[in-house]
Amino acid sequence: MVAGSETPVVRAPHRTQQIVRELCVIATAIVAYFGVRGLITTRIDIAYRNAEHVVSWERSAGVFVEPELQRTVAGHGWLVEILGDIYIFGHWPVLLTTLLWLLIRHREAYRVFRNAMLLSGALGLVVFALFPVAPPRFFTAYGFVDTVTEHTSAYRVLQPPAFVNQYAAVPSLHFGWNLLMGIAVASLGTHWSIRLFGWLMPVLMFAAIVLTANHYIFDGFAGGTIALLSLLIAYRLAKKPLSARRLR
């Protein structure tokens, strides 16, 4: 009876320490990601030129419909507000809440999705450095409108222009990371409403990044591809025996 009663006392502090340690890792990674992203030297003329390349590619593929879609949405103020809220509050609050849920309830899955986020973030930084792209909101000549800034300053306060690289539209990890969390929630949720949220969340975020003129459609596909590739690698690494990973 004594031994049995001591076990929870020993495990509880250890579990709390693990959670605190992981939260510190995530917080450090987030700060480092945006710090490095903000420090990446970007030639603005190249970023605008690359953005024109993206527009040209989309036109060739017949998918450069962002300005037309945004004009359609602009006629519905309530929809513009909802898209802005999804873009702002559907990102970091959802990411951090989902990661915490995974950490507490699904430890093995947490490691996989955490590693996928870290890996996709690293890959994203490489792309930002090699292929800077100006976001659609800077191209008013095409009819783009920065609806997020027009309706609220919250997002620009949370991520001030001086702190982040404004010319890092490709890839959109704003969408890619939400896609990762959506997969986690949809696959591990125990109630149909939770799983439905997991399915809808990435779809709504994709719509939000495009219709608020923060990303091109191309950016979303690039961010989703990098996120899924990183998730595949993270799964492969998780399946390797511990001894094999130590040998590397």
PDB file of C-alpha atoms in Angstrom, residues 14-233:
ATOM      1  CA  HIS A  14       8.024  14.581 -13.173  1.00  0.00           C
ATOM      2  CA  ARG A  15       5.110  14.966 -15.592  1.00  0.00           C
ATOM      3  CA  THR A  16       4.762  18.633 -14.706  1.00  0.00           C
ATOM      4  CA  GLN A  17       8.475  19.153 -15.320  1.00  0.00           C
ATOM      5  CA  GLN A  18       8.186  17.483 -18.713  1.00  0.00           C
ATOM      6  CA  ILE A  19       5.261  19.696 -19.694  1.00  0.00           C
ATOM      7  CA  VAL A  20       7.079  22.846 -18.552  1.00  0.00           C
ATOM      8  CA  ARG A  21      10.217  21.764 -20.407  1.00  0.00           C
ATOM      9  CA  GLU A  22       8.292  21.141 -23.624  1.00  0.00           C
ATOM     10  CA  LEU A  23       6.488  24.461 -23.341  1.00  0.00           C
ATOM     11  CA  CYS A  24       9.862  26.161 -22.986  1.00  0.00           C
ATOM     12  CA  VAL A  25      11.138  24.332 -26.067  1.00  0.00           C
ATOM     13  CA  ILE A  26       8.135  25.462 -28.126  1.00  0.00           C
ATOM     14  CA  ALA A  27       8.357  29.044 -26.855  1.00  0.00           C
ATOM     15  CA  THR A  28      12.082  29.179 -27.624  1.00  0.00           C
ATOM     16  CA  ALA A  29      11.529  27.721 -31.089  1.00  0.00           C
ATOM     17  CA  ILE A  30       8.815  30.283 -31.866  1.00  0.00           C
ATOM     18  CA  VAL A  31      10.989  33.203 -30.752  1.00  0.00           C
ATOM     19  CA  ALA A  32      13.988  31.832 -32.666  1.00  0.00           C
ATOM     20  CA  TYR A  33      11.897  31.241 -35.795  1.00  0.00           C
ATOM     21  CA  PHE A  34      10.553  34.779 -35.958  1.00  0.00           C
ATOM     22  CA  GLY A  35      13.871  36.225 -34.828  1.00  0.00           C
ATOM     23  CA  VAL A  36      15.799  34.510 -37.623  1.00  0.00           C
ATOM     24  CA  ARG A  37      13.022  35.205 -40.119  1.00  0.00           C
ATOM     25  CA  GLY A  38      13.141  38.873 -39.237  1.00  0.00           C
ATOM     26  CA  LEU A  39      16.923  38.986 -39.555  1.00  0.00           C
ATOM     27  CA  ILE A  40      17.025  37.399 -43.019  1.00  0.00           C
ATOM     28  CA  THR A  41      18.378  40.048 -45.376  1.00  0.00           C
ATOM     29  CA  THR A  42      15.898  40.641 -48.160  1.00  0.00           C
ATOM     30  CA  ARG A  43      16.303  42.793 -51.254  1.00  0.00           C
ATOM     31  CA  ILE A  44      12.890  44.338 -51.708  1.00  0.00           C
ATOM     32  CA  ASP A  45      13.244  44.590 -55.485  1.00  0.00           C
ATOM     33  CA  ILE A  46      13.858  40.829 -55.692  1.00  0.00           C
ATOM     34  CA  ALA A  47      10.871  40.152 -53.428  1.00  0.00           C
ATOM     35  CA  TYR A  48       8.591  42.154 -55.724  1.00  0.00           C
ATOM     36  CA  ARG A  49      10.064  40.501 -58.802  1.00  0.00           C
ATOM     37  CA  ASN A  50       9.502  37.047 -57.311  1.00  0.00           C
ATOM     38  CA  ALA A  51       5.932  38.013 -56.466  1.00  0.00           C
ATOM     39  CA  GLU A  52       5.388  38.855 -60.133  1.00  0.00           C
ATOM     40  CA  HIS A  53       6.758  35.395 -60.974  1.00  0.00           C
ATOM     41  CA  VAL A  54       4.197  33.835 -58.619  1.00  0.00           C
ATOM     42  CA  VAL A  55       1.404  35.828 -60.273  1.00  0.00           C
ATOM     43  CA  SER A  56       2.683  34.737 -63.695  1.00  0.00           C
ATOM     44  CA  TRP A  57       2.746  31.074 -62.630  1.00  0.00           C
ATOM     45  CA  GLU A  58      -0.784  31.303 -61.290  1.00  0.00           C
ATOM     46  CA  ARG A  59      -1.994  32.975 -64.479  1.00  0.00           C
ATOM     47  CA  SER A  60      -0.398  30.209 -66.546  1.00  0.00           C
ATOM     48  CA  ALA A  61      -2.201  27.647 -64.395  1.00  0.00           C
ATOM     49  CA  GLY A  62      -5.442  29.613 -64.582  1.00  0.00           C
ATOM     50  CA  VAL A  63      -5.683  30.099 -60.811  1.00  0.00           C
ATOM     51  CA  PHE A  64      -4.884  33.802 -60.393  1.00  0.00           C
ATOM     52  CA  VAL A  65      -8.335  34.555 -59.028  1.00  0.00           C
ATOM     53  CA  GLU A  66      -7.397  36.152 -55.698  1.00  0.00           C
ATOM     54  CA  PRO A  67      -8.271  39.780 -56.630  1.00  0.00           C
ATOM     55  CA  GLU A  68     -11.666  38.751 -58.009  1.00  0.00           C
ATOM     56  CA  LEU A  69     -12.434  36.622 -54.963  1.00  0.00           C
ATOM     57  CA  GLN A  70     -11.439  39.418 -52.617  1.00  0.00           C
ATOM     58  CA  ARG A  71     -13.645  41.920 -54.460  1.00  0.00           C
ATOM     59  CA  THR A  72     -16.570  39.530 -54.053  1.00  0.00           C
ATOM     60  CA  VAL A  73     -15.937  39.157 -50.330  1.00  0.00           C
ATOM     61  CA  ALA A  74     -15.447  42.928 -49.865  1.00  0.00           C
ATOM     62  CA  GLY A  75     -19.143  43.446 -50.492  1.00  0.00           C
ATOM     63  CA  HIS A  76     -19.971  41.553 -47.303  1.00  0.00           C
ATOM     64  CA  GLY A  77     -18.540  43.382 -44.308  1.00  0.00           C
ATOM     65  CA  TRP A  78     -19.490  40.639 -41.864  1.00  0.00           C
ATOM     66  CA  LEU A  79     -17.577  38.072 -43.925  1.00  0.00           C
ATOM     67  CA  VAL A  80     -14.507  40.307 -44.080  1.00  0.00           C
ATOM     68  CA  GLU A  81     -14.608  40.576 -40.278  1.00  0.00           C
ATOM     69  CA  ILE A  82     -14.926  36.802 -39.853  1.00  0.00           C
ATOM     70  CA  LEU A  83     -12.009  36.110 -42.215  1.00  0.00           C
ATOM     71  CA  GLY A  84      -9.866  38.612 -40.317  1.00  0.00           C
ATOM     72  CA  ASP A  85     -10.726  36.955 -37.005  1.00  0.00           C
ATOM     73  CA  ILE A  86      -9.901  33.526 -38.426  1.00  0.00           C
ATOM     74  CA  TYR A  87      -6.564  34.815 -39.723  1.00  0.00           C
ATOM     75  CA  ILE A  88      -5.636  36.398 -36.390  1.00  0.00           C
ATOM     76  CA  PHE A  89      -7.226  34.264 -33.689  1.00  0.00           C
ATOM     77  CA  GLY A  90      -7.398  30.995 -35.601  1.00  0.00           C
ATOM     78  CA  HIS A  91      -3.633  30.691 -35.814  1.00  0.00           C
ATOM     79  CA  TRP A  92      -1.492  30.984 -32.661  1.00  0.00           C
ATOM     80  CA  PRO A  93      -4.306  30.380 -30.154  1.00  0.00           C
ATOM     81  CA  VAL A  94      -5.275  27.219 -32.052  1.00  0.00           C
ATOM     82  CA  LEU A  95      -1.687  26.054 -32.541  1.00  0.00           C
ATOM     83  CA  LEU A  96      -0.695  26.485 -28.914  1.00  0.00           C
ATOM     84  CA  THR A  97      -3.933  25.002 -27.538  1.00  0.00           C
ATOM     85  CA  THR A  98      -3.624  21.960 -29.804  1.00  0.00           C
ATOM     86  CA  LEU A  99       0.025  21.417 -28.915  1.00  0.00           C
ATOM     87  CA  LEU A 100      -0.805  21.619 -25.207  1.00  0.00           C
ATOM     88  CA  TRP A 101      -3.662  19.127 -25.689  1.00  0.00           C
ATOM     89  CA  LEU A 102      -1.337  16.748 -27.528  1.00  0.00           C
ATOM     90  CA  LEU A 103       1.328  17.149 -24.861  1.00  0.00           C
ATOM     91  CA  ILE A 104      -1.089  16.268 -22.049  1.00  0.00           C
ATOM     92  CA  ARG A 105      -3.279  13.639 -23.736  1.00  0.00           C
ATOM     93  CA  HIS A 106      -1.235  12.198 -26.641  1.00  0.00           C
ATOM     94  CA  ARG A 107       2.466  12.339 -25.830  1.00  0.00           C
ATOM     95  CA  GLU A 108       3.752  10.222 -28.729  1.00  0.00           C
ATOM     96  CA  ALA A 109       1.678  12.153 -31.261  1.00  0.00           C
ATOM     97  CA  TYR A 110       2.854  15.407 -29.682  1.00  0.00           C
ATOM     98  CA  ARG A 111       6.488  14.530 -30.411  1.00  0.00           C
ATOM     99  CA  VAL A 112       5.673  13.782 -34.029  1.00  0.00           C
ATOM    100  CA  PHE A 113       3.723  16.995 -34.651  1.00  0.00           C
ATOM    101  CA  ARG A 114       6.180  19.094 -32.657  1.00  0.00           C
ATOM    102  CA  ASN A 115       9.036  17.767 -34.791  1.00  0.00           C
ATOM    103  CA  ALA A 116       7.020  18.359 -37.957  1.00  0.00           C
ATOM    104  CA  MET A 117       6.502  21.992 -36.961  1.00  0.00           C
ATOM    105  CA  LEU A 118      10.179  22.491 -36.142  1.00  0.00           C
ATOM    106  CA  LEU A 119      11.310  20.864 -39.379  1.00  0.00           C
ATOM    107  CA  SER A 120       8.844  22.774 -41.558  1.00  0.00           C
ATOM    108  CA  GLY A 121       9.889  25.994 -39.824  1.00  0.00           C
ATOM    109  CA  ALA A 122      13.535  25.293 -40.664  1.00  0.00           C
ATOM    110  CA  LEU A 123      12.670  24.519 -44.285  1.00  0.00           C
ATOM    111  CA  GLY A 124      10.557  27.658 -44.426  1.00  0.00           C
ATOM    112  CA  LEU A 125      13.493  29.801 -43.302  1.00  0.00           C
ATOM    113  CA  VAL A 126      15.602  28.401 -46.144  1.00  0.00           C
ATOM    114  CA  VAL A 127      12.915  29.287 -48.696  1.00  0.00           C
ATOM    115  CA  PHE A 128      12.469  32.774 -47.192  1.00  0.00           C
ATOM    116  CA  ALA A 129      16.193  33.399 -47.622  1.00  0.00           C
ATOM    117  CA  LEU A 130      16.468  32.003 -51.156  1.00  0.00           C
ATOM    118  CA  PHE A 131      13.110  33.108 -52.567  1.00  0.00           C
ATOM    119  CA  PRO A 132      11.746  36.238 -50.857  1.00  0.00           C
ATOM    120  CA  VAL A 133       8.250  37.152 -52.035  1.00  0.00           C
ATOM    121  CA  ALA A 134       6.194  40.275 -51.404  1.00  0.00           C
ATOM    122  CA  PRO A 135       2.660  39.456 -50.184  1.00  0.00           C
ATOM    123  CA  PRO A 136      -0.440  40.327 -52.251  1.00  0.00           C
ATOM    124  CA  ARG A 137      -1.453  43.126 -49.870  1.00  0.00           C
ATOM    125  CA  PHE A 138       1.458  45.211 -51.228  1.00  0.00           C
ATOM    126  CA  PHE A 139       0.071  45.025 -54.784  1.00  0.00           C
ATOM    127  CA  THR A 140      -2.776  47.512 -54.696  1.00  0.00           C
ATOM    128  CA  ALA A 141      -2.488  47.877 -58.482  1.00  0.00           C
ATOM    129  CA  TYR A 142      -4.001  44.411 -58.812  1.00  0.00           C
ATOM    130  CA  GLY A 143      -6.865  45.450 -56.563  1.00  0.00           C
ATOM    131  CA  PHE A 144      -5.624  43.757 -53.384  1.00  0.00           C
ATOM    132  CA  VAL A 145      -6.699  45.242 -50.053  1.00  0.00           C
ATOM    133  CA  ASP A 146      -5.063  44.529 -46.689  1.00  0.00           C
ATOM    134  CA  THR A 147      -8.351  43.885 -44.898  1.00  0.00           C
ATOM    135  CA  VAL A 148      -6.666  42.705 -41.691  1.00  0.00           C
ATOM    136  CA  THR A 149      -4.883  46.029 -41.156  1.00  0.00           C
ATOM    137  CA  GLU A 150      -7.935  48.006 -42.272  1.00  0.00           C
ATOM    138  CA  HIS A 151     -10.181  46.408 -39.656  1.00  0.00           C
ATOM    139  CA  THR A 152      -7.805  45.720 -36.770  1.00  0.00           C
ATOM    140  CA  SER A 153      -4.245  46.360 -35.662  1.00  0.00           C
ATOM    141  CA  ALA A 154      -4.137  43.257 -33.451  1.00  0.00           C
ATOM    142  CA  TYR A 155      -2.118  41.086 -35.806  1.00  0.00           C
ATOM    143  CA  ARG A 156       0.406  43.786 -36.629  1.00  0.00           C
ATOM    144  CA  VAL A 157       0.794  44.388 -32.881  1.00  0.00           C
ATOM    145  CA  LEU A 158       1.352  40.690 -32.194  1.00  0.00           C
ATOM    146  CA  GLN A 159       3.859  40.505 -35.045  1.00  0.00           C
ATOM    147  CA  PRO A 160       5.226  44.026 -35.616  1.00  0.00           C
ATOM    148  CA  PRO A 161       6.651  44.684 -39.108  1.00  0.00           C
ATOM    149  CA  ALA A 162       9.993  45.582 -37.510  1.00  0.00           C
ATOM    150  CA  PHE A 163      10.202  42.113 -35.938  1.00  0.00           C
ATOM    151  CA  VAL A 164       9.222  39.931 -38.888  1.00  0.00           C
ATOM    152  CA  ASN A 165      10.253  39.671 -42.504  1.00  0.00           C
ATOM    153  CA  GLN A 166       7.391  41.225 -44.461  1.00  0.00           C
ATOM    154  CA  TYR A 167       8.696  39.649 -47.674  1.00  0.00           C
ATOM    155  CA  ALA A 168       8.288  36.016 -46.657  1.00  0.00           C
ATOM    156  CA  ALA A 169       4.977  35.131 -48.281  1.00  0.00           C
ATOM    157  CA  VAL A 170       6.244  31.794 -49.624  1.00  0.00           C
ATOM    158  CA  PRO A 171       5.655  29.304 -48.073  1.00  0.00           C
ATOM    159  CA  SER A 172       2.599  30.086 -45.966  1.00  0.00           C
ATOM    160  CA  LEU A 173       3.294  28.290 -42.713  1.00  0.00           C
ATOM    161  CA  HIS A 174       0.377  30.297 -41.371  1.00  0.00           C
ATOM    162  CA  PHE A 175      -1.624  27.703 -43.304  1.00  0.00           C
ATOM    163  CA  GLY A 176       0.890  24.841 -43.151  1.00  0.00           C
ATOM    164  CA  TRP A 177       1.049  24.739 -39.354  1.00  0.00           C
ATOM    165  CA  ASN A 178      -2.736  24.945 -39.084  1.00  0.00           C
ATOM    166  CA  LEU A 179      -2.884  21.997 -41.477  1.00  0.00           C
ATOM    167  CA  LEU A 180      -0.641  20.003 -39.144  1.00  0.00           C
ATOM    168  CA  MET A 181      -2.799  20.796 -36.133  1.00  0.00           C
ATOM    169  CA  GLY A 182      -5.946  20.031 -38.128  1.00  0.00           C
ATOM    170  CA  ILE A 183      -4.600  16.570 -38.966  1.00  0.00           C
ATOM    171  CA  ALA A 184      -3.796  15.972 -35.297  1.00  0.00           C
ATOM    172  CA  VAL A 185      -7.246  17.039 -34.099  1.00  0.00           C
ATOM    173  CA  ALA A 186      -9.129  15.199 -36.866  1.00  0.00           C
ATOM    174  CA  SER A 187      -7.247  11.949 -36.254  1.00  0.00           C
ATOM    175  CA  LEU A 188      -7.118  12.001 -32.439  1.00  0.00           C
ATOM    176  CA  GLY A 189     -10.314  13.802 -31.447  1.00  0.00           C
ATOM    177  CA  THR A 190     -12.737  11.595 -29.511  1.00  0.00           C
ATOM    178  CA  HIS A 191     -15.943  13.468 -30.399  1.00  0.00           C
ATOM    179  CA  TRP A 192     -17.325  14.092 -33.887  1.00  0.00           C
ATOM    180  CA  SER A 193     -17.505  17.850 -33.274  1.00  0.00           C
ATOM    181  CA  ILE A 194     -13.814  17.968 -32.367  1.00  0.00           C
ATOM    182  CA  ARG A 195     -12.869  15.927 -35.430  1.00  0.00           C
ATOM    183  CA  LEU A 196     -15.047  18.196 -37.596  1.00  0.00           C
ATOM    184  CA  PHE A 197     -13.169  21.204 -36.239  1.00  0.00           C
ATOM    185  CA  GLY A 198      -9.928  19.491 -37.236  1.00  0.00           C
ATOM    186  CA  TRP A 199     -11.173  19.063 -40.794  1.00  0.00           C
ATOM    187  CA  LEU A 200     -12.583  22.575 -41.130  1.00  0.00           C
ATOM    188  CA  MET A 201      -9.785  24.531 -39.464  1.00  0.00           C
ATOM    189  CA  PRO A 202      -7.194  24.243 -42.288  1.00  0.00           C
ATOM    190  CA  VAL A 203      -9.843  24.899 -44.956  1.00  0.00           C
ATOM    191  CA  LEU A 204     -10.992  28.076 -43.222  1.00  0.00           C
ATOM    192  CA  MET A 205      -7.414  29.226 -42.677  1.00  0.00           C
ATOM    193  CA  PHE A 206      -6.579  28.678 -46.348  1.00  0.00           C
ATOM    194  CA  ALA A 207      -9.544  30.844 -47.269  1.00  0.00           C
ATOM    195  CA  ALA A 208      -8.491  33.465 -44.724  1.00  0.00           C
ATOM    196  CA  ILE A 209      -4.865  33.802 -45.871  1.00  0.00           C
ATOM    197  CA  VAL A 210      -5.984  34.278 -49.480  1.00  0.00           C
ATOM    198  CA  LEU A 211      -9.068  36.466 -48.990  1.00  0.00           C
ATOM    199  CA  THR A 212      -7.280  38.851 -46.608  1.00  0.00           C
ATOM    200  CA  ALA A 213      -4.536  39.373 -49.254  1.00  0.00           C
ATOM    201  CA  ASN A 214      -1.811  38.046 -47.000  1.00  0.00           C
ATOM    202  CA  HIS A 215      -0.898  35.123 -49.255  1.00  0.00           C
ATOM    203  CA  TYR A 216      -1.310  33.895 -52.792  1.00  0.00           C
ATOM    204  CA  ILE A 217      -2.913  30.530 -53.511  1.00  0.00           C
ATOM    205  CA  PHE A 218       0.578  29.328 -54.464  1.00  0.00           C
ATOM    206  CA  ASP A 219       1.852  30.211 -50.985  1.00  0.00           C
ATOM    207  CA  GLY A 220      -0.798  28.053 -49.356  1.00  0.00           C
ATOM    208  CA  PHE A 221       0.024  25.031 -51.494  1.00  0.00           C
ATOM    209  CA  ALA A 222       3.744  25.530 -50.838  1.00  0.00           C
ATOM    210  CA  GLY A 223       3.166  25.794 -47.076  1.00  0.00           C
ATOM    211  CA  GLY A 224       0.908  22.742 -47.060  1.00  0.00           C
ATOM    212  CA  THR A 225       3.414  20.704 -49.076  1.00  0.00           C
ATOM    213  CA  ILE A 226       6.298  21.561 -46.758  1.00  0.00           C
ATOM    214  CA  ALA A 227       4.166  20.818 -43.686  1.00  0.00           C
ATOM    215  CA  LEU A 228       3.063  17.409 -45.012  1.00  0.00           C
ATOM    216  CA  LEU A 229       6.597  16.510 -46.089  1.00  0.00           C
ATOM    217  CA  SER A 230       7.860  17.432 -42.621  1.00  0.00           C
ATOM    218  CA  LEU A 231       5.103  15.361 -41.019  1.00  0.00           C
ATOM    219  CA  LEU A 232       6.077  12.354 -43.147  1.00  0.00           C
ATOM    220  CA  ILE A 233       9.720  12.714 -42.091  1.00  0.00           C
TER     221      ILE A 233
END
